[in-house]
Each structure stands twice: as C-alpha cells, then as structure tokens.
Coordinates of C-alpha atoms and ligand atoms in Angstrom, one line a residue:
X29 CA -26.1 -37.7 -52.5
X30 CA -26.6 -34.9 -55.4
X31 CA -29.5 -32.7 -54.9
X32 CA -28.4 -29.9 -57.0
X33 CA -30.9 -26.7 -57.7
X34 CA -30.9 -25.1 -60.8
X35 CA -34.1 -22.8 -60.2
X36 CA -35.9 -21.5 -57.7
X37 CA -39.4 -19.3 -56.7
X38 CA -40.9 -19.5 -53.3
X39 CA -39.8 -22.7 -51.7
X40 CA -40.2 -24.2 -54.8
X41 CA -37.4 -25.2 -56.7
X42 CA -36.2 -27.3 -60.0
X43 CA -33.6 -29.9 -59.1
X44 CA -31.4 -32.6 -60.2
X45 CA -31.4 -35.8 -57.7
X46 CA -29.4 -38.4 -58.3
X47 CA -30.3 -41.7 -57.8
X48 CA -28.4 -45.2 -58.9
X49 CA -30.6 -45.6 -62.2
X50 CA -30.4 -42.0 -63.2
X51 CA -30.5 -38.5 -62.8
X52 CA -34.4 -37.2 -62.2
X53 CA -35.6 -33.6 -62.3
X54 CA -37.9 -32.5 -59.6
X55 CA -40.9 -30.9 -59.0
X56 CA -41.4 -35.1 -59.9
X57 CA -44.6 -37.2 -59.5
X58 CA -43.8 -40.8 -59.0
X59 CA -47.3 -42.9 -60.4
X60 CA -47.9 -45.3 -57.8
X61 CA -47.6 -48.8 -59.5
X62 CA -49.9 -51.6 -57.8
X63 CA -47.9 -54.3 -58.8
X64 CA -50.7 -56.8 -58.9
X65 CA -53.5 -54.5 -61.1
X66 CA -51.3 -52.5 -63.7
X67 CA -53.3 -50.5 -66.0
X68 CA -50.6 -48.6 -67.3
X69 CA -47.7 -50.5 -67.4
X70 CA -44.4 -49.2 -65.8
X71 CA -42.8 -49.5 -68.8
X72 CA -46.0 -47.5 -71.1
X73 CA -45.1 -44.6 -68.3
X74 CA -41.7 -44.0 -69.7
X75 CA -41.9 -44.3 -73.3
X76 CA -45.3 -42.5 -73.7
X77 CA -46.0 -40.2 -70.9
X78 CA -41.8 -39.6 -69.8
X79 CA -42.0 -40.7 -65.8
X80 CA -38.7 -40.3 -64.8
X81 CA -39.6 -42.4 -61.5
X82 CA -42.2 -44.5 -60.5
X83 CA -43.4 -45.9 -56.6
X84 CA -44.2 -49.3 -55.8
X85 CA -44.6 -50.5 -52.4
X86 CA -42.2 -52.6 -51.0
X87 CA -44.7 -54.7 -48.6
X88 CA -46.9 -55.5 -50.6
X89 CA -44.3 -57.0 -53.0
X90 CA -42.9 -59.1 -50.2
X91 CA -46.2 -60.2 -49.2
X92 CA -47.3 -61.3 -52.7
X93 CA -44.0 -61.8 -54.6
X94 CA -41.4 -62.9 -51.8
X95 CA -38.2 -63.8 -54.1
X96 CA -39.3 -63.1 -57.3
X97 CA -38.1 -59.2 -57.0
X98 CA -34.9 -60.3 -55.4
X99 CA -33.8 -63.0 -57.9
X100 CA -35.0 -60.4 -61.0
X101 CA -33.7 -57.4 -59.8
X102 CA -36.8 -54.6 -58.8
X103 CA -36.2 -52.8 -62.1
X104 CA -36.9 -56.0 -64.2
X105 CA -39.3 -57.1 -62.4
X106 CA -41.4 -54.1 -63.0
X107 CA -40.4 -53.0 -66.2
X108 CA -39.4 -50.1 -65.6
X109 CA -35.2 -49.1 -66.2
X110 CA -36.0 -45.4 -64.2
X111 CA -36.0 -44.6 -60.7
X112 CA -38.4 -46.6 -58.5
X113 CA -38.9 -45.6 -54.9
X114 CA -40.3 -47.6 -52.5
X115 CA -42.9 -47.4 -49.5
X116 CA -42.6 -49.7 -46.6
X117 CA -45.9 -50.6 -45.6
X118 CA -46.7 -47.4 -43.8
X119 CA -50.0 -46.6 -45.9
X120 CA -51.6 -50.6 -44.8
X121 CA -50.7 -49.7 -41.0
X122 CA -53.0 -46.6 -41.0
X123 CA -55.6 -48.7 -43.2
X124 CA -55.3 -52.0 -41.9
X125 CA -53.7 -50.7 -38.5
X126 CA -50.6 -53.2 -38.9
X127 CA -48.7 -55.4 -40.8
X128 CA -46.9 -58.5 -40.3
X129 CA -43.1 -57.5 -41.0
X130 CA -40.9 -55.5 -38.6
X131 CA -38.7 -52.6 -39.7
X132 CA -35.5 -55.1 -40.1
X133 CA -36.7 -56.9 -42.5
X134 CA -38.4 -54.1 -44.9
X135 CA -35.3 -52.6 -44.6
X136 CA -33.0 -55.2 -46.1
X137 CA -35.9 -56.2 -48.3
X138 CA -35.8 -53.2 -50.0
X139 CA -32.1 -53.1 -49.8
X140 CA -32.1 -56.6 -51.6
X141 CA -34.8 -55.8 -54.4
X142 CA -32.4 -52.6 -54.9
X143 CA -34.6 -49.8 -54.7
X144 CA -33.4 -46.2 -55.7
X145 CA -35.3 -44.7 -53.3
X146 CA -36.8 -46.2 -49.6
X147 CA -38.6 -45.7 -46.8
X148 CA -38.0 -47.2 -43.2
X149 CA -41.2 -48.6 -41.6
X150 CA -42.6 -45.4 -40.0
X151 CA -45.8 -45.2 -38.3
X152 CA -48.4 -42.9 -39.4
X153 CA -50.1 -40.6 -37.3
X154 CA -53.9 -40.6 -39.3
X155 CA -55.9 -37.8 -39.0
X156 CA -58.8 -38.4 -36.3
X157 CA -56.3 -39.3 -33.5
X158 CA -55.9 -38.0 -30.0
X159 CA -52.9 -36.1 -29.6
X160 CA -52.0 -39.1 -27.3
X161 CA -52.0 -41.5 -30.0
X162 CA -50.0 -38.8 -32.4
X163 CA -47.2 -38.2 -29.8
X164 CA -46.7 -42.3 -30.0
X165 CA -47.0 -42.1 -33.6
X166 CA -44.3 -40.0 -33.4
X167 CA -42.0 -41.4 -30.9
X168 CA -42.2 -44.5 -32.7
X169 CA -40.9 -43.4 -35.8
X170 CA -37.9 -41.8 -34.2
X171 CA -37.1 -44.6 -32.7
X172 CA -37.3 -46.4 -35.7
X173 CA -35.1 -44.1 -37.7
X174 CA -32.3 -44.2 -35.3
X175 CA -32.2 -48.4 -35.1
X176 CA -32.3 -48.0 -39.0
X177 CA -29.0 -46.2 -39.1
X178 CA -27.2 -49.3 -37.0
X179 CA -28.9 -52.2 -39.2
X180 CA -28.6 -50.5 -43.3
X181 CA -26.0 -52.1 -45.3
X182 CA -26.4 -50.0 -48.9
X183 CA -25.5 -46.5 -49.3
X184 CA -26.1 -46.6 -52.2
X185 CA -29.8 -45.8 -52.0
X186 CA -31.8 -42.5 -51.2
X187 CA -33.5 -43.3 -47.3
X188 CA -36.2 -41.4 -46.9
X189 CA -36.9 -40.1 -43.1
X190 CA -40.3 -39.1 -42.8
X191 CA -42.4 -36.6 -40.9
X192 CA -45.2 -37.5 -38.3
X193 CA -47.6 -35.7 -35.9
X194 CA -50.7 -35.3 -38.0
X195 CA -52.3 -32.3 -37.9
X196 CA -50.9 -31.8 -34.0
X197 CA -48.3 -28.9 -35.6
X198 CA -46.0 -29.1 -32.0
X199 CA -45.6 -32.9 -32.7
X200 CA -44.7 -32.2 -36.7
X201 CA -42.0 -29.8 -35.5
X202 CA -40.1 -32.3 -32.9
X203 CA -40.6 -35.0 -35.2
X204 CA -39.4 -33.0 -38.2
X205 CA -36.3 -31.0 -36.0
X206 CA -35.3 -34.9 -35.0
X207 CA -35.5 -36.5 -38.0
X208 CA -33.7 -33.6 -39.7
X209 CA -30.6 -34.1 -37.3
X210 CA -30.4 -37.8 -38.5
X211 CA -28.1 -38.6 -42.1
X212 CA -31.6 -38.9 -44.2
X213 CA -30.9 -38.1 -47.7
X214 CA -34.5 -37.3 -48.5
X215 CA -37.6 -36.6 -46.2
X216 CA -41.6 -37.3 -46.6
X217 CA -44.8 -35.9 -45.1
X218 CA -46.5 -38.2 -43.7
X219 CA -50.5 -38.6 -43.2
X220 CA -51.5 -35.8 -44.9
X221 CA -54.3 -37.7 -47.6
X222 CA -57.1 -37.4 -44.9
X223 CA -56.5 -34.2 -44.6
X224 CA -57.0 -33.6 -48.7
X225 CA -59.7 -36.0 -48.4
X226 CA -61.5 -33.7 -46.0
X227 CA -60.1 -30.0 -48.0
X228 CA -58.5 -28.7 -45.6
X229 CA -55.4 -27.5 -47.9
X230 CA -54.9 -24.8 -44.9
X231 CA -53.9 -27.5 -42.5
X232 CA -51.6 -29.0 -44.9
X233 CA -50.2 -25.6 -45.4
X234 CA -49.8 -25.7 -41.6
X235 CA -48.5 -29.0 -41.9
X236 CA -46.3 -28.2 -44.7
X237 CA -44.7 -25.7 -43.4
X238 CA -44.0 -26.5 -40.1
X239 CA -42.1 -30.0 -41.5
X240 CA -40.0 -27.6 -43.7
X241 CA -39.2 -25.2 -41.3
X242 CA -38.1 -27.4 -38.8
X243 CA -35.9 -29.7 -41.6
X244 CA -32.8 -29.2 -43.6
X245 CA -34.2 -27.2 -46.2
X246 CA -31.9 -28.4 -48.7
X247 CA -33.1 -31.5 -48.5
X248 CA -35.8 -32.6 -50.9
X249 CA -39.3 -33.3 -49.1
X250 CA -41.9 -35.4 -50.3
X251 CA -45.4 -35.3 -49.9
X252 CA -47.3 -38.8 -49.4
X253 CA -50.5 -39.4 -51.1
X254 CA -50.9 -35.6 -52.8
X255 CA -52.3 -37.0 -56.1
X256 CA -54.7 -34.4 -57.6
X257 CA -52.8 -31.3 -59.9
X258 CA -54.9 -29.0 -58.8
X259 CA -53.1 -28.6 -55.2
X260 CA -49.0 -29.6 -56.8
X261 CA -48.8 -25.7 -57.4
X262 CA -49.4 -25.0 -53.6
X263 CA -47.7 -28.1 -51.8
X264 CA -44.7 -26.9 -55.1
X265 CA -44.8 -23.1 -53.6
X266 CA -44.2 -24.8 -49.9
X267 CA -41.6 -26.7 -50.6
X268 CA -42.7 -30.0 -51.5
X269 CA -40.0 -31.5 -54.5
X270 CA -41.8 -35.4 -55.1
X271 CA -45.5 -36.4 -55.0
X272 CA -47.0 -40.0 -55.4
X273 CA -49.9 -40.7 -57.2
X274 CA -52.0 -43.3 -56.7
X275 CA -54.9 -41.1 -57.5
X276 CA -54.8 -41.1 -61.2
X277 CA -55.9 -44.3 -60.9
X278 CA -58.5 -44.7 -58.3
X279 CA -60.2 -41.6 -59.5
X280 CA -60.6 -43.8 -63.2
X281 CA -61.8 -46.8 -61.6
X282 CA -64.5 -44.5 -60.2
X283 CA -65.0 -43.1 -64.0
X284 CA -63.7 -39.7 -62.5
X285 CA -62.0 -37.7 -64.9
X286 CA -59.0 -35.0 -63.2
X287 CA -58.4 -31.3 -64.4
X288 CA -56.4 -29.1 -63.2
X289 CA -58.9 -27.4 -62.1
X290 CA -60.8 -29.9 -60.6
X291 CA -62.6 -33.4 -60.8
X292 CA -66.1 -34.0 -62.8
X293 CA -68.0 -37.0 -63.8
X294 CA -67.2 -38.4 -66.6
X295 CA -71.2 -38.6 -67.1
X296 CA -71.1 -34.9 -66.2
X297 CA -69.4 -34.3 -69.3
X298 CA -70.6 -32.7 -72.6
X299 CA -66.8 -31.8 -73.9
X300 CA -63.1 -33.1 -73.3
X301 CA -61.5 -29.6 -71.6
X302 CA -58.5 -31.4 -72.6
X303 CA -56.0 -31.5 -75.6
X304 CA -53.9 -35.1 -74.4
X305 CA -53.7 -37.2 -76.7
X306 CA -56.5 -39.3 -75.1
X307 CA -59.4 -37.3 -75.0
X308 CA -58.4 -35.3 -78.6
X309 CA -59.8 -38.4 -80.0
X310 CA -63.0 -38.7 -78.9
X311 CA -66.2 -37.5 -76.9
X312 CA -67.2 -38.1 -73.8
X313 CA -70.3 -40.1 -74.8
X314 CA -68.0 -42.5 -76.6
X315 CA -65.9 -43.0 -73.8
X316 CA -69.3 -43.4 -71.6
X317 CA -69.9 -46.3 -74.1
X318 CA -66.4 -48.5 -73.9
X319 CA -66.0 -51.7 -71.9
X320 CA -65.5 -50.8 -67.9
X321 CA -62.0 -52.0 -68.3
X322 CA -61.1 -49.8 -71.2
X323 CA -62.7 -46.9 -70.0
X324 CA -60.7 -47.0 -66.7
X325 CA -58.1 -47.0 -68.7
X326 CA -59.0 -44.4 -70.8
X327 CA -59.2 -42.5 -67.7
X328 CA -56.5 -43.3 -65.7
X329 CA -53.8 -42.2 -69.0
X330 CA -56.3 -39.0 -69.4
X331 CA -55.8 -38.6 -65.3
X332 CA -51.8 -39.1 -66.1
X333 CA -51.7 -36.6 -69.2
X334 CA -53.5 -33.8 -66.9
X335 CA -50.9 -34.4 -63.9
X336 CA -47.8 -34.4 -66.2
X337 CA -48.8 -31.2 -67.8
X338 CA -49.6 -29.3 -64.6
X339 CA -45.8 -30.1 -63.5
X340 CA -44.6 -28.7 -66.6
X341 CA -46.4 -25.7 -66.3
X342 CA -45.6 -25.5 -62.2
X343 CA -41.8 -26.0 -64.0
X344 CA -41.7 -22.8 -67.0
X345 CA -43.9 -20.4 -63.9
X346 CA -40.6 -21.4 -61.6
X347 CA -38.4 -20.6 -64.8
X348 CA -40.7 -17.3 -65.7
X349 CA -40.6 -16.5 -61.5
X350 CA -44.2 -16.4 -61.9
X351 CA -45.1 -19.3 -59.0
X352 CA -47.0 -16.8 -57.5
X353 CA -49.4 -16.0 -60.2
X354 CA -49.8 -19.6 -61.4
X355 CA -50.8 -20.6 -57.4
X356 CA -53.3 -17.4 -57.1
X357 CA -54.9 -18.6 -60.5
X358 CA -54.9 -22.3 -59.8
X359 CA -56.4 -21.6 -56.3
X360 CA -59.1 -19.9 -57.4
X361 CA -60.7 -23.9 -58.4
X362 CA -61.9 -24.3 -54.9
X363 CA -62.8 -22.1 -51.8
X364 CA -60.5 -24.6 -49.9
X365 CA -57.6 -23.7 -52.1
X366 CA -57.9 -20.1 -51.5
X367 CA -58.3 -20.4 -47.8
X368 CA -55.3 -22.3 -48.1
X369 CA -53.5 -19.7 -50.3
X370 CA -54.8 -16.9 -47.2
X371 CA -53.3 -19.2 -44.8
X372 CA -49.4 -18.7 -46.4
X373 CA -49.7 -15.1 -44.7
X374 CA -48.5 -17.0 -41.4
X375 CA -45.6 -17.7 -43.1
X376 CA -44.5 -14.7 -45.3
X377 CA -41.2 -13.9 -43.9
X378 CA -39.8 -17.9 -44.5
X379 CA -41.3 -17.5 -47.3
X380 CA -39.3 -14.5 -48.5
X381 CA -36.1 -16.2 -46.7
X382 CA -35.6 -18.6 -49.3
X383 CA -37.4 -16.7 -52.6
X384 CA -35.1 -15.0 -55.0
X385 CA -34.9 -11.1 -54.9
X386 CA -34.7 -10.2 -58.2
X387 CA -36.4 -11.7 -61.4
X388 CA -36.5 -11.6 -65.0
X389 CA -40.5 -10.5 -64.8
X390 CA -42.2 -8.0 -63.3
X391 CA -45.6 -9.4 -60.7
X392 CA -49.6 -9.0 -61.3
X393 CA -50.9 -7.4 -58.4
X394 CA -54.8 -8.8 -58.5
X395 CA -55.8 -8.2 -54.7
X396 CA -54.4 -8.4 -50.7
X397 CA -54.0 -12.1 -51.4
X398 CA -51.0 -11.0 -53.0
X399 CA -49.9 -9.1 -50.1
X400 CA -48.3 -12.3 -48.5
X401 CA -46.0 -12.8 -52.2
X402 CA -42.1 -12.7 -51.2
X403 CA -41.4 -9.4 -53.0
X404 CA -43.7 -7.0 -51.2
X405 CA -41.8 -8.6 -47.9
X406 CA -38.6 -8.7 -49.0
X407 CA -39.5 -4.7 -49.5
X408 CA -40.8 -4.2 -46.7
X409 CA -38.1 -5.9 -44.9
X410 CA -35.5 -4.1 -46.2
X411 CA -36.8 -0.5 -45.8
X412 CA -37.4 -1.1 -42.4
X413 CA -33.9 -2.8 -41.6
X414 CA -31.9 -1.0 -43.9
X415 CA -33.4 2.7 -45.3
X416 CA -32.5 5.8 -44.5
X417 CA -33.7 9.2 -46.1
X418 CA -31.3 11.1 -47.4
X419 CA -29.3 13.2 -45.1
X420 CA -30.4 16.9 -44.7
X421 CA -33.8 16.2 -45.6
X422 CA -36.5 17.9 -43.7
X423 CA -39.8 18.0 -45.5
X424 CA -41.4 14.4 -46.8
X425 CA -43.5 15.3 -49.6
X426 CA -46.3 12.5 -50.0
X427 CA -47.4 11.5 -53.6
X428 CA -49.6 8.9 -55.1
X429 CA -49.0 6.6 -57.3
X430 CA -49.5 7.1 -61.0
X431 CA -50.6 5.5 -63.7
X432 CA -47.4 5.5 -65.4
X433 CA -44.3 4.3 -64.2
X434 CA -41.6 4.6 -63.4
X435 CA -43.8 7.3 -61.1
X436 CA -41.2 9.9 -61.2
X437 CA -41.4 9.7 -65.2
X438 CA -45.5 10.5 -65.3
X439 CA -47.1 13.9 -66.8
X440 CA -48.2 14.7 -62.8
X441 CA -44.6 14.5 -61.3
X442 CA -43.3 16.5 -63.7
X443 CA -45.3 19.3 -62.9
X444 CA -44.6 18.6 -59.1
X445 CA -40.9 18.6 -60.0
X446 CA -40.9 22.1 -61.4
X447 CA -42.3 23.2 -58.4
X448 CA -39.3 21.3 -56.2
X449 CA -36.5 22.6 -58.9
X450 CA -38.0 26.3 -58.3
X451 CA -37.6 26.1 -54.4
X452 CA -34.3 23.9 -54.7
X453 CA -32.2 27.1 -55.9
X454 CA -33.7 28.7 -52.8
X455 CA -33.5 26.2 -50.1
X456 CA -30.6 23.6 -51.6
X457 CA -32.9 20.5 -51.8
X458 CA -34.1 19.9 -48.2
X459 CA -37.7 18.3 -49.7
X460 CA -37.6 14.5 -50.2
X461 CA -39.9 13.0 -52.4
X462 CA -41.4 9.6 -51.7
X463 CA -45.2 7.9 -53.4
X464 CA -47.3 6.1 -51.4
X465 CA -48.1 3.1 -53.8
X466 CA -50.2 -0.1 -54.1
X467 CA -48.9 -3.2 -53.4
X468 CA -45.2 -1.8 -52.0
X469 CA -46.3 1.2 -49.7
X470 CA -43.7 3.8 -49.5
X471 CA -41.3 4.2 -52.5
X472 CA -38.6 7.2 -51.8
X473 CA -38.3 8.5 -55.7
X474 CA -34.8 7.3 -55.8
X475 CA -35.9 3.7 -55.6
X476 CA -38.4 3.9 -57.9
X477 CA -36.6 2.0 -61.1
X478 CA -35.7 -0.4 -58.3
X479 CA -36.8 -4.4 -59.2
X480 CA -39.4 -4.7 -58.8
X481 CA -41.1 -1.1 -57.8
X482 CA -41.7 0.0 -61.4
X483 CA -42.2 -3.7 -62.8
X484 CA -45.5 -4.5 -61.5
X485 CA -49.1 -4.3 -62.6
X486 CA -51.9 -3.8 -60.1
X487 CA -55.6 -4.1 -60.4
X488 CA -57.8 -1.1 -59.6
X489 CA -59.8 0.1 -57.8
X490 CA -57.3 -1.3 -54.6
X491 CA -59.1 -3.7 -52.1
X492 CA -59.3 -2.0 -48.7
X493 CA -57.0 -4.3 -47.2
X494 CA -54.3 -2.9 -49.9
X495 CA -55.2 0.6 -48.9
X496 CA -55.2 -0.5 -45.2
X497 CA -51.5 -2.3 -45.9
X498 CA -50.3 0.7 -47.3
X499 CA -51.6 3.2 -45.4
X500 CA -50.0 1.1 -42.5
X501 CA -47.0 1.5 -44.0
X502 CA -46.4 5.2 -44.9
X503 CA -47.5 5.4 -40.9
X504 CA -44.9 3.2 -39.5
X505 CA -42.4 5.2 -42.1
X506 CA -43.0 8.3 -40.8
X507 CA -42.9 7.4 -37.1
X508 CA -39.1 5.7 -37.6
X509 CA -37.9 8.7 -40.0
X510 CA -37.2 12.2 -38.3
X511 CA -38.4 14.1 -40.9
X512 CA -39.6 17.9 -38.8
X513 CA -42.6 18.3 -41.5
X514 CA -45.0 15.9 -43.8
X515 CA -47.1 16.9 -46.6
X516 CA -49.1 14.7 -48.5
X517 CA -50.9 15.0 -51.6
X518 CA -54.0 13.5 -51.1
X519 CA -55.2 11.6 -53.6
X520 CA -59.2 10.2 -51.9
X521 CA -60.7 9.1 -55.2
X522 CA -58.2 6.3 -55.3
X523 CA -57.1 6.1 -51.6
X524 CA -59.9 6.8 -49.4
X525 CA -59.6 8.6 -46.3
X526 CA -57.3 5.7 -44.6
X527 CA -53.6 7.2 -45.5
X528 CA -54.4 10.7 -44.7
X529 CA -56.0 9.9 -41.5
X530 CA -53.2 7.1 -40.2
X531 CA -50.2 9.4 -41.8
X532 CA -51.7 12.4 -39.9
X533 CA -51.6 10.3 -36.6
X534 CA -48.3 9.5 -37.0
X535 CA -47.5 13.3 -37.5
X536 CA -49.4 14.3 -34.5
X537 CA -47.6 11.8 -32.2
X538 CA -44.3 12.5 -33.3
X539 CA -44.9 16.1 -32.8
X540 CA -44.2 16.0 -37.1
X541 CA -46.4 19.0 -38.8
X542 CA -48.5 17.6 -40.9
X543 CA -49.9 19.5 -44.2
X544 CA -52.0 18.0 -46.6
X545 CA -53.5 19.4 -50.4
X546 CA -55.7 17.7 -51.5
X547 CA -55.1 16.7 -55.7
X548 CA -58.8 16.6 -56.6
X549 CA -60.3 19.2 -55.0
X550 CA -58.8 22.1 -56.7
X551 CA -57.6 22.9 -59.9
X552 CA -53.9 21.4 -60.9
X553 CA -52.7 25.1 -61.1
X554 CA -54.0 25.6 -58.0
X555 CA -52.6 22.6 -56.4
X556 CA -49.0 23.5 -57.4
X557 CA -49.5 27.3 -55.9
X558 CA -50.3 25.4 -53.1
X559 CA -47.8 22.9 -52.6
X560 CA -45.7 25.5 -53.3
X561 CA -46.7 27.6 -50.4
X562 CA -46.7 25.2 -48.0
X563 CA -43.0 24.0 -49.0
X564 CA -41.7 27.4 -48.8
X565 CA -43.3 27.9 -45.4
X566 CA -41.8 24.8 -44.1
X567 CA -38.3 25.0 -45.2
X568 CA -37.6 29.0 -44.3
X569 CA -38.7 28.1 -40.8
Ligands
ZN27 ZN1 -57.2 -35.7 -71.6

C-alpha cells in the first residue's frame, strides 16, 4: 500500500492513498450511500460535487442484494467508477445489537463484490457501556482481526483494523497498540457518534488521541460516523485522514440545513449563508414550499456542498500552515468545541512531535488557547534541551517586548543598545540581552529573527494565563542559567506584577542579585542613567 504525504500541520496531513480504482487525496469524506434510498446518486457525487470515494455497507448489501453485487461487480452496481469502502455490519450490531453473518463470510463477501477499501466484522464498544462490556468489545475484535489474517484471500484491497474501547481511554490504548502490531493497511475509530451525539468533542479528543498515539502513525485513521464540518477541522488537527457521512443526509430528511458553523432549521431561516450552487438560487421560503422529497434533496446536496468546501479549506490552511488558526476560529461555533480545543493541551508535546518546525507564515496569537499550538512547544522544548547563554556572560538584562519587531530593531532597544555599546568598551560584553515576550517567553536577542519569534502577531492586552505562561518561563530560565546578576526592565502596564515577582524568586533562591527599573515610572532619560548604573555596578564587581 501507498500512503504518501505531501503536506503536513499538526497531525494533519494531505495524502495520496492508493487504492485499486484510483489514487484519492485525503483529508477525504466518503458520503455514505444507502443503497436502497439514494438521493444523490453515487454517480451525481462524482461528476457534480468531485467525491473521490464513497462508503456503502457491505451487510446490508448482502442482506438485501445477495448476488447481484457479485455478478455486477460493486462499482457497477453502484454507479460509481471511484473508490468505495465498505463497512461490515459493525454500525447494525451497536443498533440492532447483532446481525446474522459471521466475520468469514463478510470477509469474502466484500472480497467477492471487490471493494477498495473493507472492514472486518468488529464489535463496537457504544457509549453507555460498563467498562465490563467495553473490555469484551474489545477483546472480540482482536480476536477477530487476528482469524481475519488466516482466512483473506485479496491483497489487493485496503483492510481496515479498527479501534474499540469507547470512551474507557486504557481499553482504546490496548486495543489500538494491538491492532497496530497487526499488517492493517488502514485503521478506524470506532464508536465515537454517541459521543458527538452527546458534544462531548473533548472525549473524542481523548479518544482520538489516545488511538493515534498508541497506532502506527503513518497509517491513515479513520473516524466512523464524524459527519458534521463543523468538527473535520479538529478530528483533521488529531490525526484523523477519512470521514463517513451519513449525516448529510439524515440531517435533510429532518429539513436540517449544515454550516460550518453549525446546524439551523430550515424554518429558522430568513437567508441562504451559503454561495453552493443550491441555495444561490433560491430563498429559504421557497425551499420551505417544495414537495418533501425535493426539499430533502435540496438539503441533502446543500448539506454535501457545505462538507466539501470545509475540506477544501481544512486542505489550503494545511498548505498556508495555518491549521491552527482555522481550528481556534471554527471552534469558536460551540462551547463544546472549545472545551475540546482546551482539552489538546494534554497533548501538546505529541502534538509538536509530528508538526513541522518551520513555515512559510507567521501565527495569530488571539489568547492562552493558543498556548497549546506546536510552535510555542517546539520553543519551549528546545530552549530547555538545547540553549545555552553565551559564554562569559554574567549580567541577563530583562526587556519587554516591543511593538515592533524584530524586538532588537524597535526605537526602545536602540536606546538600550547605546547604553550596552558604552559599557561594552569598558567591560568587553559580559551583559546578555534577552525580552521577555508574549506567546514565546524568553527570546535571547540573538534568536530574535528566528522562525517564528519575530513572525507572529499577538493580541493585546495579554490574557493572564499568557502573562502567567511567560512569567513561568523567564523563572524556570533563570533558575537553569548561571547568570551571577538579573536586571529586568519592568514593564507593569503591559505585564503586571507576575514576571517581576516570579523572576525575583528565582533570583532570591539561586542566590542571583536581582535589580529591577522600572520603564514607566521615570523618565526614558532617566531609565537609561539608571540601567546604566546598575550595569556598571554589576560588572566591575
Ligand atoms: Zn448551500
């Protein structure tokens, strides 16, 4: 198999997977077809809308259709020349709580109909299960998975090994950490719609994460039942390549029109928020007015339009390296979204692991949300592994950020630096300049054109969890740095009290002397006498 990645931010990434009809691009949202109710046709979803792939399920089609796949060949029997994945049956278990084939048999089934892409006959977990009940779930499946490997004849096909346990994180791990030692190609979430159902996007982080952390990462992982665009930007950031979507089309029988950011009534509605070639057409009153059938369907291609053009968006903000900023925005459409977008905190150094370091944009800073993003770790990571001052250094002079940046090119450092050049002749450079800056922390002045220290914008005035955070971290700089004296510029009309007092506790402990002037107190001629002073005092001693 050919999973080949061509882009990457976060955990997401823009890939190339192979299948036996065709080469698809992922992020990709497979529409789930119903073969017996077909409001959009298979075929309608590649000429007019461009799906690549589409899902069917493969039990359903035995149930109803027996030989009439197998004799016609899946693709022709659907109408659709893409790829088609298949589901086994998984989805009627949790519903229906079984179904009457065994694992064999959907197997070759799907082997027969020739599938792209299939599942073996895994037993979902559910959501309101006793952890008793999960661990079965669980066990099960692996079982399952490893009898699958003695009966499959086609290797030509992409097997999908999914992931149980439910919300029970412990059981996700084992069963993700076993089925990623077994030859899968591709693997799946499982049971994770209740948990949409009930909006808790920050168990599914949880849930998420823990699958992909305990799989092959390059392996492409797809998320069951996550149909609404408003969450593909999150399950996208986490690591989640395919989506199915039966929602599109349940939400239009139920006359419920999709946006991206969020669902309303189509009865609710004044205006179309929407430009797809659908709703530019007509009001919502008209639509009100159709035939039930023709308004579902109405719906159901609006619903399709809305998905498609979130995943091209999630694509160009991967392209841009601006994931980040498109997940902060998009999760500001629920509360349950954004308690989700907290949760990835817990997860900040995998995260970073797999993001790339270096962009072709600089970041929006907007609050401490953003605290958790992969380049403030990947900083603070790498000052505290690999950093050093430079040698001879004895005096850390403190300053704020400015407005302007690169800092060491604003109107206030250049003042500062005539003061440093003066006592440079006299004491051959022992005074190392670092700011103290929002949302990196401590930025030595030779760093400060680094990617991305200088490329950022921030919005002011700071949250105090961003003062807190950096304050935090000019502490835990001075306390692994020997420096013999610290002098800060203290700057309290943007920063508070917090970095003065926590860098002044640092000082104490480490038996560091600790001066500080304060920038707004006095006059700026007064400051630099000042600073000057104090600099002198410290490096003749
Ligand atoms: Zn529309």
């Amino acid at each position: 198999m050919s999973f080949e990645i061509k882009d990457k931010d976060m955990l997401a990434r823009i890939g190339k997977l192979k299948t036996k009809s065709g080469t698809v691009e992922t992020p990709l949202l497979f529409p789930v077809i119903n073969p017996n109710i077909q409001l959009v046709t298979p075929s309608r979803l590649k000429e007019n809308f461009g799906f690549e792939a589409v899902i069917t399920n493969a039990y359903i089609l035995k149930k109803r259709y027996e030989n009439k796949p197998i004799e016609q060949g899946l693709h022709k029997f659907l109408g659709f020349d893409g790829a088609v994945m298949t589901d086994s049956g998984a989805y009627q278990i949790l519903v229906y709580g079984g179904v009457e084939v065994n694992q064999a048999e959907i197997v070759q089934y799907q082997e027969r109909i020739g599938s792209d892409i299939a599942t073996i006959l895994d037993i979902p977990t559910g959501w309101k299960v006793t952890k008793d009940h999960a661990a079965e779930t669980v066990e099960e499946t692996l079982r399952r998975a490893k009898d699958f490997f003695k009966t499959k004849t086609r290797d030509d096909i992409l097997w999908v090994g999914p992931v149980q346990g439910g919300r029970h994180l412990d059981l996700v791990a084992k069963s993700a950490a076993e089925m990623g030692k077994l030859p899968f190609q591709i693997h799946a979430l499982g049971s994770p719609t209740e948990v949409m159902e009930s909006y808790r996007f920050d168990v599914l982080v949880d849930m998420i994460m823990t699958a992909k952390m305990n799989l092959p990462v390059e392996r492409p992982l797809h998320l069951f039942g996550a149909g609404h665009p408003a969450m593909f930007s999150l399950a996208v950031a986490l690591g989640c390549d395919f989506f199915d979507s039966a929602a599109y089309a349940l939400y239009a029988r139920e006359n419920r029109y999709m946006t991206e950011n969020g669902t309303w009534r189509l009865g609710e509605l004044d205006y179309f928020p929407c430009p797809c070639p659908k709703c530019s057409g007509e009001t919502p009153k008209e639509v009100m007015e159709k035939a039930p059938k023709e308004r579902e369907v109405f719906l159901a291609e609006h619903n399709l339009h809305v998905c498609l053009a979130e995943l091209k968006r999630i694509k160009q903000a991967i392209r841009d390296g601006r994931l980040w900023e498109h997940l902060e925005m998009r999760a500001h459409a629920h509360p349950a979204l954004f308690t989700a977008l907290k949760k990835l905190k817990s997860y900040d150094n995998f995260i970073e692991r797999y993001s790339p370091t270096v962009k072709s944009s600089g970041l929006f800073f907007f609050s401490s949300v953003g605290l958790a993003r992969p380049e403030i770790v990947h900083y603070r990571n790498r000052m505290m592994e690999r950093y050093c001052p430079p040698e001879n250094t004895r005096v850390l002079l403190l300053a704020p950020q400015t407005r302007k940046k690169p800092f060491h090119k604003s109107e206030e450092f250049s003042k500062i630096r005539q003061v440093l050049q003066r006592l440079d002749k006299e004491t051959s450079g022992k005074t190392h300049v670092c700011f103290y800056a929002a949302p990196f922390g401590v930025i030595p002045l030779e760093l400060d054109e680094v990617y991305p220290l200088s490329q950022h914008e921030t919005a002011l005035p700071l949250d105090w969890e961003t003062v807190e955070y950096v304050a935090g971290q000019v502490s835990d700089y001075v306390r692994r740095t020997d420096y013999e004296t610290v002098v800060l510029l203290h700057d309290s009309q943007h920063w508070g009290e917090s970095v003065k007092e926590r860098c002044g506790k640092a000082c104490l402990e480490n038996g560091i002397a600790f001066e500080v002037v304060d920038v707004k107190a006095e006059g700026s001629k007064n400051i630099l006498t000042r600073l000057e002073m104090i600099l002198r005092k410290h490096l003749s001693e």
